[in-house]
Structures are given as C-alpha cells and as structure tokens.
Amino acid sequence: MAEPIDTLFLESIAALPRHAEVESRSHGDPIRDGSSLTVSRCAELFDAQLGSRHLDLAARSLRAEGAGFYTIGSSGHEGNAAVAGALRLTDPALLHYRSGAFFLERARQGSGGNPLDNPLRDILLGIVAARDEPIAGGRHKVFGRHDLNVIPQTSTIASHLPRAVGVAFATCRAPKLGVEAAWPQDSVTVCSFGDASANHSTAVGAINAALYTAYSGVPLPLLLVCEDNGIGISVKTPTGWIERSYGHRDGLAYFGADGCDIASAYDAAAAAAAFVRTERRPAFLHLRTVRLMGHAGSDLEAAYRVPAEIADEQRRDPLLATARLLVAAGLYTPQDVVDRYEAKRDDVAVLAREAAGRPRLESAADIMAPLQLPDPNKVAAAVLPRGVGRPAPEEDRLTLAQSINRALLDILGHHPNSLVFGEDVARKGGVYGVTRGLLKKVGPARVFDTLLDEQSILGVALGAGVSGLLPIPEIQYLAYLHNAADQIRGEAATLKFFSSGLYRNPMVVRVAGYGYQKGFGGHFHNDNAVAALRDIPGIVVASPARPDDAAAMLRTCAAAAQVDGTTCVYLEPIALYHVRDLHADGDAMWSAPYASAEEWGATHVPIGSARVYGSGKDLTIATFGNCVYMSLRVAQRLAHIGIEVRVVDLRWLVPLPTADLLREAKSTGRVLVVDETRRSGGVGEGIVTELVAGGFDGDIVRVASEDSFIPLGDAALRVLLSEESIEAAALALCGNGAGSV
C-alpha cells in the first residue's frame, strides 16, 4: 500500500504545467535570485533528499515484511541536506535521528567517486540489523561513519548535546596542548536535535554550558541545529516557542530558516557555519520543518492530529519544494523529476532486498565484542614507564589523598593529552585538597575549574575523549553523579558498542564517595549507592582503599583509557583521604611511600585483581573501600582470641576479581562479605552471586549498610555498617561453623 506522501509527490509533480516559462539558469547560477545555492548544488542536495525519502519508504516496507526493525524516518526533515552541504567533510557531526539527508550528502562529499561506497546500503543494513553494517555492526540503526566524521548517536533525546560541547571545546584546546586532535583546528562541531528535545534538561544545560564557556573567553565552535517540526511524538510544541527561547539569547547567534525550502535552509546554514568557523563561538540554527508519516511506522498519527493538519504539512513536503525550484530553474522537466524519483526508488529497492538477506548477529560473543575489557598486556605496557618522573624520598609516607595527587601529577607529566577538570579542582585544589598544586605545576590549559553542572562536566570529558584527549574529570560527590549518570550509561558506555570500536571514549572519572565522614555529611556528601554504575556494560569501576593501591590503580585506569579507550570510574573513599593510622595513633599503617619511577612498572594493578591481607585459615573477609580499613581492625582483634582471618580487598567493583575471590574463599571455607553499600542493590549481592556461581560450597554471611539514605551527624552510624557488626558476624560465622546469606 502506497504512503500518502509518495502518491501526493507524484501527483503534484505531474500537475506542474509542462510548458510553463522557466528561467534558463546555468549550473553555476543561483537556484533563485539572492540565494548562494547554485543550481548544480541544489541538484546534488535533491539527490540526497530523494535517497532519504525512499529509505523511509523502504524501512516501512521491510518492517511490514518482518525483515526490518527501525522505522523512525527523516521525511519532512530532508532540508538538513543543506546543513551538510554548508559544512566540510572534516567537521565532526553528532546527528539527530531524522538526519538521513544530511548523512547522504556528507557521504557524497566523502565518497571520492567510489561506486562501492554506498551510503544507501549502509543505512539499509542498519534498518535490518545486518552484522556487516559498517558502523554499529547490526547492534542498532545509527547515522555514523568514522571516515565521514559522523559520531554515531542512537535515540538522541538531547543526551548527545553535552558531548557536542566537549568536542567543540577539544577542537580548540588540543592545539594549545601541542597534541593532535581528531578534527582540524578550524572545524565546526555540528549537533542536531528536535524541538521536543530542546526542552530536555540535558539540552538546556548543554546550551547553557556552551554560552558560559564562550562568555568566559574560551573558544567553542559549536553549531546547534534545531529541526523544529512542531511536535514530539504526539505532544505539540507551542508555535514560536523555539524562537522565543533561543532567538534572543545573549551570546548565542541565532539563524532561522524554512527547512522545507532548500535555498533558505542552505543560505542560513552557510551563514551560521561561517559565523562559527570565523568567530569560534556557538550559534543556533533554527530550521522549521514538518514531520511526515508520523513518528515511526507503529505510530497512528490520525489518533492525535486532524486530517487537515496532516494534509497541510504534506503540502509543505521539502521534496516538492526542491523539485519545483529545479523545474523553475530549467534544469529538469517535471518528467525528469519523476524519472529521478522512480530511479531512486528502484535503486533503494534492489539494495533493500539484498540487505534483507544479509546475516545478523547470532551470538552473545559477537554482540558484546566491543564491550570487552582492554588487553591486560597492552595496559601494562602503557603504564608510566621506568625512568619517568622524580622518585619520592623513602621516608615520605603519603595519605590516600596525597598519593592520588602525586599520581595525577605523574599522569599529566607522562600524557601530554591529559586534562584534569571539575568543580573547584584548580584554584582551590578540590574540596579535600586532592588536586592541590596541580594548577600551579601544570597550568590552566590542562587543570581547570568548570561550571557547577555534572552533565556538562561529563559531556566535556566525552567530547574530549572522542577527540583524542585523555580527560580526567572529577565529580565532587557520588550523590552528584546520579543526576548525570546517563552521560556514562547512554553515551560513554555505548559509543564503542554502537561504532564497533571505531569510536572510543577514553576517560577516568574521579568520584569522591562512600560514607563515614566525620563532622560533615548527610545524604549529599555521604552516599553509598553504586548500583547504577555496576549495571553499565563495558566500563571499569575502581575502588582503591590504600594510598599505594590508589596511585597504582589510577595509573592503570589512565593506561587503559589511553590504549583502549576504556571508560573508567574511580571511586575515592572520602573518609580515608587523610587517614594515616590504622590500629593506634602514630602507627602510620594507613600511609605508604609513593612508588619511585623505577618501581612504577611493578606497582601497576591489573584490572580485576584483588589484594589479600594475611593468610588466616579460619575466615575470609571479602570487602572494599572503607570496610577494608574496618575489616583489618576487626581482624587484629579476632587474632587476639585465636581466630585467623585473611582480608580480601576486591579493589575493582567492575569487573569483580572473581578468580581471586574464589581462591581465597576456598582456602578457608568461610566467607564474610562486608559491604558498606546498601543491603538492596549493593555490591555484596554481586559478590555472593559470584561465589555461588563459581561453585563455592562453604559458608557465606553478608553484612551491609541499611536500605536508607545517610542522615547528618552521629545518626549516620545507625544506618551504616559498623566494626561492631562486622566483628559480631565474624564471631557467629566462626563460632558455629555455619551461616546464611
């Protein structure tokens, strides 16, 4: 059954007067007076528009046959071909999911005349989830290609805007560092999104961050393209809302155009791109479009739009408008347009039939290939090499905070593409002094303060990482991570997955967290919720407890990010930052010498490896973070009554060190899982599961903090796990030789 817009297009072209007067314009003439779009360029853009339209029609046919899986189309948005036409191949693009014509025009710019390089085929392979689709490998239908500088995005409900800010920032920052970025220094970062997405808090925050950055005098060549079709699925955007919201923002150059008129769209896009490229400041391109054929193939548009409204938008079809321009310019007759339209249909139909028969992903291993952990040998080889840096005096015993500080300085010295940034990290040196002195030693180009917005902090890291830099952002407290967690879950973690590893997100996100702060705290400064991180495929979560481990693990994370593009989250226990003593005042057993340059290779901690304290035969305590400190204190007290304990510091929460855990568990036959996170959804659940799944048949007891937020003052100790609870559980487990999970 033919789609109404398909029939209407053919009928409208057929109705054009066959012998009407035309202007005989040559290929190099403007398509109409006053426009910078030439006749020949208009024809090229029309070809991209035709291809995009027939891809939409084919997607619906494939879905009806059970051969296709994605029907969110670009129909009505084909004017975005003009945006691609006004930009360069080397301009990085983060695209809205209605960007079919943009992608086809960008592919034309980069094809080099190679007939085998067929972007129509690429998109169709994505629609049918074929494993040989060249960017996502059948994992999702995305617009993306590495050689076209199109960074793949999935269902972009504004989540890609913070990354776009980061890409634009990195484009200008990399030359200041003397390192090569992925994009030319004069490039423009383009980011497209819909009018409904423009209302999302992520978009609002990202645009604010762009303006804040530019206002601060930092170059930010970002072109924001809002394709305004007036509706988000079924919810209308009030008429004039986008222009009212963004048309008069101080510091944001605004360009508006009718996106259904290719000449208007091209002129506005060219002016906006020229402004951004010249001024190195953000601009907002507002394209007024229409949405044809509904939101997706499953969307019954008649349920929420009246027939007259649908018909009015169909009459604004951008393909019709472009065809009329080309006929009026004398380049095509109406029959020429029909012939080209049907020829494109035939081309797409042939490719669609071929794509439908291509093999799909069939095994979990194939699907998960981009999520694999980095090669440990490559990581080990990339850890700071011997002979770099200055050895510290042997007697200089450092706290956890001091050790992290020293490691950051070494990483900044070894990796010229590395950056440290976040709220308060530069001038103040962090709330707890962890980054103190780095600004003075390294300079403001590499250590800098950001605005107070975690989404933007992570977005800058995402953009910097994909652009060739090594970002080390700080999230000031674990509680502050949750309002921005999708930047890790939906953007950082998915990039390699949806690009088959062609694009990477190297970053080490430092997060101050956990409970047990004294004299300060409450929910927002004592947070023990890490379940949201442990649920994200493909990332690494490090949780150091001791100063020597902290430095070594941070170097490991930096190496994994550099050589493999790994996204690492590095959780730092606030309560242990400045602790020096373990058992008694002055024993200095919670401080450690910083490894000298000659020792660095030996102090690298492989991802997923635990640290074992003691060789007790009676009980294994499996724990991490603050509870390593607490468990070692308990272990000493138990030793005084004849109970020998070994304490396993897991160190890595993702992936858990399962092999080490099982080995140490089997050596005693009894395991006490000591978990400072919450009983429900806490890390302990995963530890117990790994023990059981690994065949451990001994006794297991788990103690954890309560399912509560953490209150102020001493009341926090009523819901957090205590040494007394750990000791009581250990005595019960060892006393009767039996336990329960």
XYZ file of C-alpha atoms in Angstrom:
741
model
C 0.000 0.000 0.000
C 1.466 3.342 -1.075
C 2.137 6.006 1.541
C 0.095 9.197 1.035
C 3.195 11.383 0.678
C 4.520 9.069 -2.032
C 1.327 9.391 -4.050
C 0.997 13.110 -3.366
C 4.539 13.818 -4.568
C 3.979 12.099 -7.903
C 0.581 13.712 -8.398
C 1.918 17.170 -7.542
C 4.841 16.890 -9.953
C 2.582 15.569 -12.694
C 0.305 18.562 -12.168
C 3.068 21.071 -12.876
C 2.499 22.880 -16.208
C 4.528 21.101 -18.867
C 5.131 24.182 -20.945
C 5.400 26.853 -18.279
C 8.034 29.512 -18.665
C 11.290 28.577 -16.985
C 14.383 30.582 -16.216
C 17.313 29.128 -18.103
C 19.877 29.167 -15.349
C 23.266 27.556 -15.835
C 24.707 25.102 -13.308
C 26.746 27.789 -11.603
C 23.919 30.299 -11.322
C 21.968 30.723 -8.076
C 18.913 28.496 -7.892
C 16.944 31.718 -7.422
C 17.827 35.357 -7.157
C 19.516 36.307 -3.900
C 20.490 32.796 -2.878
C 24.032 31.440 -2.559
C 22.818 27.952 -3.516
C 23.738 27.170 -7.122
C 21.663 25.091 -9.495
C 24.183 22.240 -9.546
C 24.488 22.157 -5.727
C 20.719 22.193 -5.457
C 20.561 19.135 -7.713
C 23.100 17.344 -5.515
C 21.111 18.128 -2.400
C 17.927 16.985 -4.122
C 19.540 13.627 -4.798
C 20.284 13.261 -1.069
C 16.703 14.220 -0.275
C 15.347 11.619 -2.717
C 17.556 8.923 -1.229
C 16.459 9.767 2.294
C 12.763 9.678 1.333
C 12.993 6.291 -0.341
C 14.950 4.876 2.581
C 11.998 5.830 4.789
C 9.542 4.171 2.437
C 11.714 1.063 2.208
C 12.053 0.888 6.001
C 8.301 0.664 6.343
C 8.041 -1.983 3.662
C 10.784 -4.021 5.312
C 9.033 -3.725 8.661
C 5.738 -4.877 7.146
C 7.542 -7.923 5.768
C 9.150 -8.686 9.108
C 12.604 -8.007 7.686
C 13.268 -4.559 9.172
C 13.357 -3.238 12.707
C 13.599 0.551 12.557
C 11.103 2.969 11.048
C 11.816 6.358 12.641
C 12.314 8.291 9.436
C 13.571 11.612 8.144
C 10.609 12.528 5.958
C 9.880 16.230 6.277
C 13.397 16.904 7.579
C 15.191 16.460 4.268
C 16.188 20.106 4.382
C 19.056 19.057 6.656
C 20.889 18.056 3.478
C 21.527 21.796 3.167
C 23.287 21.823 6.544
C 25.631 19.080 5.397
C 26.154 20.962 2.146
C 27.191 24.102 4.008
C 29.765 22.259 6.136
C 33.013 20.450 5.454
C 33.681 16.736 5.459
C 36.103 17.299 8.354
C 33.525 18.975 10.596
C 32.528 16.491 13.332
C 28.797 15.784 13.341
C 26.518 14.453 16.082
C 23.194 13.914 14.403
C 19.504 13.782 15.217
C 17.816 10.521 14.220
C 15.990 12.295 11.369
C 19.243 13.135 9.595
C 19.074 10.791 6.613
C 19.566 13.511 4.011
C 22.436 15.076 5.978
C 24.191 11.713 6.118
C 23.722 11.042 2.398
C 25.043 14.484 1.450
C 28.011 14.079 3.811
C 28.703 10.682 2.204
C 28.613 12.282 -1.241
C 31.242 14.760 -0.111
C 33.472 11.946 1.093
C 32.822 9.203 -1.420
C 35.693 10.107 -3.715
C 33.693 8.730 -6.597
C 33.897 5.155 -5.312
C 30.739 3.381 -6.554
C 31.108 0.636 -3.944
C 30.882 3.186 -1.154
C 27.099 3.254 -0.990
C 25.565 5.091 1.987
C 22.071 3.932 0.976
C 23.216 0.371 1.504
C 24.827 1.296 4.825
C 21.577 2.725 6.196
C 19.502 -0.207 4.962
C 21.880 -2.660 6.607
C 21.239 -0.796 9.841
C 17.464 -0.954 9.376
C 17.594 -4.749 9.023
C 20.239 -5.141 11.787
C 22.744 -6.851 9.481
C 26.041 -7.791 11.064
C 28.058 -6.312 8.179
C 26.544 -2.850 8.643
C 29.755 -0.794 8.714
C 29.371 1.301 11.868
C 27.268 -0.463 14.514
C 27.597 -3.958 13.076
C 23.883 -4.699 13.383
C 23.574 -3.572 17.009
C 21.394 -0.555 16.204
C 20.413 1.664 13.316
C 22.552 4.777 13.643
C 23.894 7.522 11.406
C 27.631 7.204 11.792
C 30.830 6.641 9.859
C 34.363 7.186 11.012
C 35.669 8.287 7.611
C 32.861 10.846 7.365
C 33.435 12.220 10.883
C 29.892 11.354 11.874
C 29.916 10.213 15.508
C 27.100 7.682 15.957
C 24.179 8.550 18.206
C 21.158 6.377 18.957
C 17.791 7.722 20.092
C 19.179 11.124 20.836
C 16.798 12.790 23.273
C 19.339 15.563 23.855
C 21.870 13.263 25.572
C 24.436 13.987 22.846
C 24.479 17.750 23.344
C 26.910 17.764 26.306
C 29.308 15.616 24.259
C 28.998 18.054 21.347
C 30.059 20.875 23.676
C 33.071 18.753 24.621
C 34.013 18.049 21.012
C 33.908 21.766 20.168
C 35.965 22.555 23.271
C 38.573 19.879 22.492
C 38.969 21.064 18.909
C 40.444 24.326 20.171
C 42.098 23.016 23.331
C 44.190 20.255 21.710
C 46.445 22.680 19.759
C 47.136 24.594 22.980
C 48.445 21.348 24.472
C 50.613 20.660 21.440
C 48.785 17.425 20.680
C 46.929 16.327 17.575
C 43.152 16.270 17.784
C 40.817 14.160 15.702
C 39.488 17.249 13.909
C 41.162 20.244 12.232
C 41.655 23.302 14.414
C 39.281 25.378 12.271
C 36.499 22.793 12.229
C 32.913 23.371 13.292
C 31.154 20.843 15.509
C 27.559 20.393 14.370
C 24.889 18.915 16.623
C 21.288 18.464 15.508
C 18.198 17.771 17.620
C 14.438 18.206 17.586
C 12.227 20.871 19.093
C 10.917 18.489 21.749
C 14.487 17.585 22.750
C 15.317 21.276 23.063
C 13.147 21.306 26.195
C 15.041 18.470 27.860
C 17.119 19.499 30.861
C 20.172 17.940 29.214
C 19.812 20.227 26.196
C 19.137 23.279 28.338
C 22.188 22.508 30.469
C 24.443 21.848 27.484
C 23.459 25.059 25.714
C 23.968 26.974 28.943
C 27.414 25.368 29.290
C 28.275 26.389 25.736
C 27.287 30.006 26.401
C 29.050 30.017 29.783
C 32.231 28.722 28.172
C 32.138 31.233 25.337
C 31.300 34.065 27.751
C 34.390 33.072 29.747
C 36.505 33.709 26.661
C 37.110 30.068 25.781
C 36.689 29.264 22.046
C 33.726 26.986 21.388
C 32.947 26.459 17.671
C 29.580 24.726 18.042
C 26.689 24.848 15.586
C 23.445 23.808 17.260
C 20.787 22.811 14.735
C 17.210 22.566 15.983
C 14.973 20.858 13.431
C 11.629 22.139 14.592
C 8.722 20.104 13.241
C 6.415 21.342 15.973
C 5.706 18.041 17.658
C 7.345 15.435 19.877
C 5.685 12.081 19.126
C 2.156 13.336 19.893
C 2.818 16.425 22.037
C 2.806 19.734 20.201
C 5.449 22.366 20.736
C 3.764 25.760 21.145
C 4.085 27.810 17.973
C 7.046 30.164 18.227
C 8.469 28.534 21.355
C 11.908 27.694 19.950
C 12.464 31.181 18.556
C 11.182 32.719 21.790
C 13.564 30.545 23.826
C 16.692 30.781 21.710
C 16.224 33.656 19.291
C 17.386 36.344 21.689
C 19.891 34.629 23.979
C 22.837 36.839 24.805
C 25.974 35.285 23.340
C 24.120 32.872 21.073
C 23.986 33.893 17.419
C 20.598 32.915 16.009
C 19.857 31.961 12.398
C 16.370 30.959 11.290
C 15.117 29.429 8.059
C 12.319 27.461 6.455
C 13.726 23.938 6.472
C 11.272 22.931 3.762
C 12.852 25.458 1.384
C 16.280 24.121 0.423
C 17.596 27.503 -0.688
C 16.526 29.203 2.527
C 17.977 26.358 4.600
C 21.260 26.409 2.683
C 21.718 30.169 2.969
C 21.033 30.158 6.701
C 23.257 27.121 7.281
C 26.101 28.657 5.297
C 25.835 31.910 7.245
C 25.694 30.091 10.580
C 28.635 27.821 9.710
C 30.702 30.797 8.541
C 29.954 32.640 11.779
C 31.002 29.713 13.969
C 34.102 28.971 11.899
C 35.244 32.583 11.969
C 34.199 33.698 15.450
C 34.781 30.339 17.253
C 31.589 30.897 19.207
C 28.327 28.933 19.320
C 25.398 29.587 17.018
C 21.835 28.316 16.893
C 20.346 27.337 13.522
C 16.571 27.020 13.709
C 15.117 25.040 10.808
C 11.332 24.993 10.684
C 10.417 21.594 9.285
C 7.471 19.225 9.108
C 7.107 15.620 10.186
C 5.663 13.353 7.531
C 4.435 9.764 8.025
C 4.227 10.112 11.800
C 6.851 9.483 14.433
C 7.562 5.915 13.333
C 5.907 3.070 11.475
C 3.938 1.994 14.546
C 2.614 5.491 15.175
C -1.063 6.089 14.300
C -0.832 9.802 13.621
C -4.552 10.154 12.983
C -5.144 9.413 16.669
C -3.840 12.818 17.710
C -3.775 15.022 14.571
C -6.737 16.129 12.499
C -6.726 15.324 8.750
C -6.466 18.986 7.739
C -3.289 19.413 9.794
C -1.696 16.319 8.253
C -2.661 17.455 4.743
C -1.263 20.929 5.316
C 2.124 19.504 6.311
C 2.125 17.149 3.337
C 1.741 20.167 1.061
C 4.917 21.593 2.639
C 6.897 18.491 1.649
C 10.514 19.664 1.171
C 10.972 17.307 -1.804
C 8.150 19.034 -3.623
C 9.638 22.446 -2.890
C 13.097 21.449 -4.165
C 11.656 19.827 -7.272
C 9.730 22.990 -8.099
C 12.893 25.063 -7.739
C 14.798 22.800 -10.121
C 11.983 22.805 -12.648
C 11.645 26.577 -12.401
C 15.405 26.938 -12.960
C 15.119 24.904 -16.153
C 17.395 22.091 -15.021
C 14.656 19.430 -15.002
C 11.286 18.968 -16.589
C 8.516 17.523 -14.448
C 9.061 14.187 -16.176
C 12.762 14.372 -15.348
C 11.855 14.736 -11.691
C 9.519 11.739 -11.817
C 12.160 9.676 -13.593
C 14.763 10.524 -10.967
C 12.317 9.821 -8.173
C 11.414 6.394 -9.564
C 15.027 5.552 -10.399
C 15.975 6.232 -6.798
C 13.087 4.045 -5.652
C 14.383 1.215 -7.830
C 17.946 1.626 -6.546
C 16.806 1.520 -2.946
C 14.502 -1.446 -3.582
C 17.345 -3.523 -5.010
C 19.583 -2.641 -2.056
C 16.773 -3.334 0.408
C 16.207 -6.833 -0.969
C 19.913 -7.524 -0.744
C 20.125 -6.122 2.808
C 17.171 -8.195 3.997
C 19.073 -11.344 3.181
C 22.269 -10.417 4.987
C 23.197 -12.395 8.138
C 22.509 -10.900 11.537
C 24.259 -11.118 14.862
C 23.643 -14.546 16.337
C 25.874 -14.971 19.382
C 26.309 -13.091 22.623
C 30.050 -13.024 21.991
C 29.599 -11.216 18.674
C 27.175 -8.723 20.167
C 29.386 -7.980 23.150
C 32.715 -7.852 21.308
C 33.085 -4.040 21.610
C 32.446 -4.273 25.361
C 35.427 -6.470 26.157
C 37.944 -5.315 28.729
C 41.262 -3.999 27.437
C 44.129 -6.381 26.790
C 45.980 -6.531 30.141
C 49.341 -6.799 28.401
C 48.724 -3.594 26.449
C 47.589 -1.828 29.588
C 50.652 -2.988 31.498
C 52.910 -1.791 28.694
C 51.257 1.622 28.700
C 51.588 2.250 32.427
C 54.095 5.022 33.155
C 57.436 3.634 32.000
C 60.605 3.370 34.003
C 62.697 6.487 34.274
C 59.808 8.952 34.155
C 59.203 11.402 36.974
C 61.010 12.020 40.247
C 61.318 9.396 42.988
C 59.949 10.382 46.372
C 62.060 10.004 49.492
C 61.554 6.621 51.121
C 60.524 8.203 54.399
C 57.860 10.332 52.715
C 54.755 8.342 53.612
C 51.652 9.634 51.860
C 47.973 9.564 52.673
C 45.363 8.412 50.188
C 44.696 11.991 49.059
C 48.398 12.771 48.698
C 49.026 9.604 46.734
C 46.207 10.395 44.288
C 47.582 13.918 43.911
C 51.067 12.628 43.124
C 49.711 10.081 40.643
C 47.675 12.766 38.853
C 50.775 14.910 38.518
C 52.711 11.972 37.063
C 49.916 11.168 34.599
C 49.752 14.804 33.496
C 53.512 14.718 33.012
C 53.520 11.492 31.035
C 50.402 12.010 28.894
C 50.514 15.455 27.220
C 46.911 14.951 26.060
C 45.551 14.537 29.603
C 43.295 17.070 31.351
C 42.081 17.342 34.953
C 38.910 19.367 35.499
C 35.754 19.708 37.566
C 34.180 21.919 40.211
C 36.821 23.529 42.471
C 39.693 21.318 41.287
C 42.018 24.095 40.088
C 42.390 27.182 42.303
C 41.065 25.557 45.462
C 42.617 22.169 44.721
C 39.399 20.301 45.401
C 37.127 20.319 48.431
C 39.504 17.913 50.174
C 42.754 19.177 48.670
C 43.264 16.159 46.439
C 44.189 18.257 43.383
C 46.005 20.969 45.308
C 49.027 22.380 43.483
C 48.298 20.797 40.095
C 47.184 24.071 38.523
C 50.398 25.823 39.519
C 52.595 22.970 38.299
C 50.828 22.179 35.026
C 48.931 25.310 34.039
C 45.317 26.358 33.356
C 45.108 24.774 29.903
C 45.231 21.327 31.497
C 43.873 21.810 35.026
C 40.776 23.987 35.203
C 37.558 24.650 37.066
C 34.178 24.079 35.437
C 30.681 25.329 35.987
C 28.545 23.512 38.530
C 26.839 21.004 36.252
C 27.786 17.341 36.298
C 26.173 16.643 32.929
C 28.363 19.288 31.349
C 31.484 18.079 33.154
C 30.970 14.579 31.827
C 29.946 15.942 28.427
C 33.226 17.831 28.127
C 35.010 14.590 29.029
C 33.027 12.651 26.427
C 33.798 15.167 23.715
C 37.445 15.487 24.699
C 37.902 11.722 24.757
C 36.390 11.102 21.348
C 38.555 13.949 20.005
C 41.867 12.383 21.026
C 42.422 13.763 24.531
C 42.621 11.911 27.870
C 40.109 13.580 30.200
C 40.173 13.031 33.967
C 37.027 14.807 35.203
C 36.074 14.990 38.861
C 32.548 14.560 40.198
C 32.679 16.228 43.575
C 30.459 13.715 45.402
C 28.969 10.374 44.472
C 25.475 11.746 45.132
C 26.074 14.323 42.396
C 26.833 11.649 39.828
C 23.311 10.297 39.697
C 21.762 13.324 38.006
C 24.289 12.889 35.190
C 24.701 9.118 35.119
C 23.185 8.819 31.650
C 26.229 10.572 30.239
C 28.136 7.436 31.284
C 25.376 4.888 30.683
C 23.839 6.230 27.488
C 26.815 7.969 25.895
C 30.243 6.874 27.172
C 29.460 3.180 27.567
C 27.544 2.828 24.318
C 29.924 4.577 21.941
C 32.213 1.618 21.278
C 29.163 -0.675 21.220
C 27.395 1.346 18.517
C 30.529 2.015 16.488
C 32.096 -1.464 16.640
C 35.004 0.135 18.450
C 35.770 2.681 15.711
C 34.969 5.497 18.135
C 36.165 5.410 21.743
C 35.523 7.254 24.987
C 38.773 7.248 26.968
C 38.187 8.872 30.339
C 38.875 8.405 34.038
C 36.010 9.832 36.095
C 37.182 10.543 39.637
C 34.325 10.439 42.148
C 34.604 11.212 45.855
C 32.176 8.943 47.623
C 31.003 6.488 50.256
C 30.093 7.286 53.879
C 31.769 7.657 57.269
C 32.732 11.316 57.015
C 33.078 12.860 60.452
C 31.758 16.333 61.198
C 30.227 16.873 57.776
C 27.958 14.907 55.570
C 24.366 13.982 55.278
C 22.890 12.436 52.184
C 24.573 14.594 49.551
C 28.068 14.229 50.971
C 27.836 10.651 52.229
C 26.436 8.432 49.505
C 26.962 4.692 49.259
C 24.858 3.973 46.142
C 26.958 2.425 43.359
C 24.407 0.052 41.824
C 23.813 2.417 38.892
C 27.469 2.083 37.904
C 27.735 -1.677 38.317
C 24.840 -2.129 35.894
C 26.605 -0.446 32.947
C 28.223 -2.821 30.438
C 31.729 -2.090 29.222
C 33.001 0.274 31.900
C 35.588 -0.282 34.642
C 34.875 0.734 38.243
C 37.912 1.069 40.521
C 37.617 1.409 44.290
C 41.005 1.921 45.981
C 41.310 1.945 49.766
C 45.035 2.294 50.496
C 47.402 5.038 49.284
C 49.734 2.697 47.389
C 46.852 0.963 45.638
C 45.258 4.313 44.839
C 48.249 5.550 42.862
C 48.832 2.262 41.080
C 45.155 1.827 40.168
C 44.892 5.390 38.889
C 47.872 4.775 36.617
C 46.208 1.564 35.411
C 42.971 3.399 34.624
C 44.833 6.102 32.702
C 46.715 3.465 30.712
C 43.512 1.537 29.907
C 41.836 4.737 28.754
C 44.814 5.704 26.611
C 45.403 2.382 24.836
C 41.855 1.031 24.643
C 39.512 3.968 25.060
C 38.197 2.481 28.309
C 35.700 4.459 30.369
C 36.855 4.152 33.977
C 35.067 5.355 37.104
C 37.469 5.772 40.016
C 35.670 5.841 43.387
C 37.614 7.518 46.190
C 36.584 6.935 49.835
C 36.388 10.430 51.322
C 36.648 9.231 54.907
C 40.074 7.699 54.189
C 41.571 10.663 52.304
C 43.660 11.968 55.203
C 43.893 8.916 57.471
C 47.438 7.903 58.468
C 46.976 5.410 61.290
C 45.270 2.031 61.341
C 45.348 0.433 64.773
C 46.817 3.094 67.056
C 47.686 6.765 66.961
C 51.028 7.254 65.285
C 51.397 3.782 63.776
C 51.255 5.308 60.230
C 49.937 1.999 58.923
C 47.421 3.665 56.603
C 50.075 5.698 54.809
C 52.620 4.441 52.320
C 55.679 5.589 50.390
C 54.973 6.702 46.866
C 56.476 4.296 44.351
C 59.605 5.675 42.735
C 59.994 5.878 38.986
C 61.987 2.657 38.925
C 59.158 0.850 40.708
C 56.225 2.117 38.689
C 56.101 -0.839 36.342
C 55.910 -3.156 39.340
C 53.158 -1.209 41.103
C 50.621 -1.275 38.301
C 47.443 -3.060 39.449
C 45.828 -5.215 36.728
C 42.122 -4.554 36.242
C 40.086 -7.126 38.130
C 42.786 -8.208 40.598
C 42.287 -8.271 44.371
C 44.731 -7.623 47.220
C 44.945 -10.086 50.096
C 45.980 -9.205 53.648
C 47.083 -12.097 55.827
C 46.867 -15.851 55.377
C 44.397 -16.815 58.066
C 42.834 -20.266 57.816
C 39.611 -19.631 59.727
C 37.798 -16.911 57.815
C 37.938 -14.918 54.583
C 36.542 -11.387 54.684
C 35.670 -10.047 51.215
C 35.309 -6.279 51.171
C 36.318 -2.943 49.601
C 36.604 0.779 50.266
C 36.204 1.996 53.852
C 35.457 -1.521 55.028
C 38.982 -2.669 54.170
C 40.186 -0.363 56.929
C 37.438 -1.511 59.282
C 37.914 -5.204 58.499
C 41.654 -5.091 59.122
C 40.992 -3.593 62.534
C 38.459 -6.322 63.256
C 40.877 -8.985 62.004
C 43.512 -7.862 64.518
C 41.038 -8.097 67.378
C 39.952 -11.561 66.245
C 43.571 -12.665 66.101
C 43.877 -11.888 69.809
C 41.262 -14.571 70.550
C 42.721 -17.119 68.167
C 40.641 -16.560 65.012
C 42.883 -16.222 61.971
C 41.447 -14.048 59.213
C 42.501 -13.087 55.722
C 41.022 -9.887 54.295
C 40.438 -9.636 50.558
C 40.299 -6.087 49.225
C 38.415 -6.501 45.961
C 39.752 -3.154 44.664
C 37.715 -3.424 41.447
C 33.916 -3.391 41.575
C 33.589 -3.828 37.798
C 34.818 -6.346 36.913
C 34.845 -8.128 40.252
C 38.042 -10.138 40.851
C 36.147 -13.410 40.791
C 39.145 -15.747 40.426
C 40.968 -14.173 43.370
C 37.782 -14.126 45.430
C 37.068 -17.820 44.860
C 40.652 -18.822 45.581
C 40.703 -17.024 48.908
C 37.206 -18.221 49.819
C 38.075 -21.862 49.240
C 41.211 -21.527 51.333
C 39.124 -21.065 54.499
C 35.696 -22.443 53.610
C 34.018 -19.477 55.293
C 33.350 -16.057 53.760
C 32.084 -12.930 55.417
C 31.028 -10.402 52.781
C 31.451 -6.949 54.281
C 29.611 -4.352 52.208
C 29.349 -0.674 53.118
C 26.796 -0.101 50.345
C 23.115 -0.792 50.854
C 21.687 -4.204 51.537
C 19.414 -3.993 48.493
C 21.258 -3.395 45.259
C 24.621 -3.201 46.987
C 27.915 -4.651 45.848
C 27.559 -7.514 48.315
C 24.768 -9.055 46.255
C 27.157 -9.378 43.337
C 29.932 -10.827 45.497
C 27.658 -13.525 46.896
C 26.376 -14.341 43.426
C 29.918 -14.760 42.094
C 30.783 -17.079 44.978
C 27.747 -19.264 44.401
C 28.073 -19.253 40.610
C 31.771 -20.111 40.973
C 30.971 -23.283 42.872
C 31.893 -22.178 46.380
C 30.044 -24.522 48.730
C 31.259 -23.202 52.057
C 29.508 -20.869 54.477
C 28.635 -17.336 53.422
C 27.381 -14.483 55.591
C 26.794 -10.961 54.332
C 26.667 -7.758 56.374
C 25.779 -4.449 54.750
C 24.522 -0.965 55.463
C 20.810 -0.374 55.838
C 18.479 0.474 52.968
C 18.495 4.131 53.957
C 19.785 7.482 52.912
C 22.526 8.724 55.199
C 21.456 11.360 57.752
C 23.528 14.098 59.376
C 25.778 13.649 62.380
C 26.045 10.584 64.576
C 22.712 9.326 63.282
C 24.617 8.175 60.168
C 26.245 5.460 62.256
C 22.838 3.915 62.907
C 22.389 3.010 59.237
C 25.987 2.472 58.121
C 27.799 -0.783 58.689
C 29.973 -0.724 61.829
C 33.060 -2.534 63.058
C 30.916 -3.999 65.813
C 28.545 -5.530 63.267
C 31.452 -6.935 61.272
C 33.021 -8.460 64.383
C 29.756 -9.950 65.618
C 29.097 -11.564 62.241
C 32.639 -12.958 62.096
C 32.328 -14.464 65.571
C 28.983 -16.033 64.755
C 30.284 -17.476 61.498
C 33.435 -18.916 63.041
C 31.765 -19.966 66.272
C 29.133 -22.297 64.868
C 30.727 -23.118 61.539
C 27.537 -22.297 59.663
C 25.999 -19.221 58.235
C 23.373 -17.928 55.885
C 23.371 -15.362 53.150
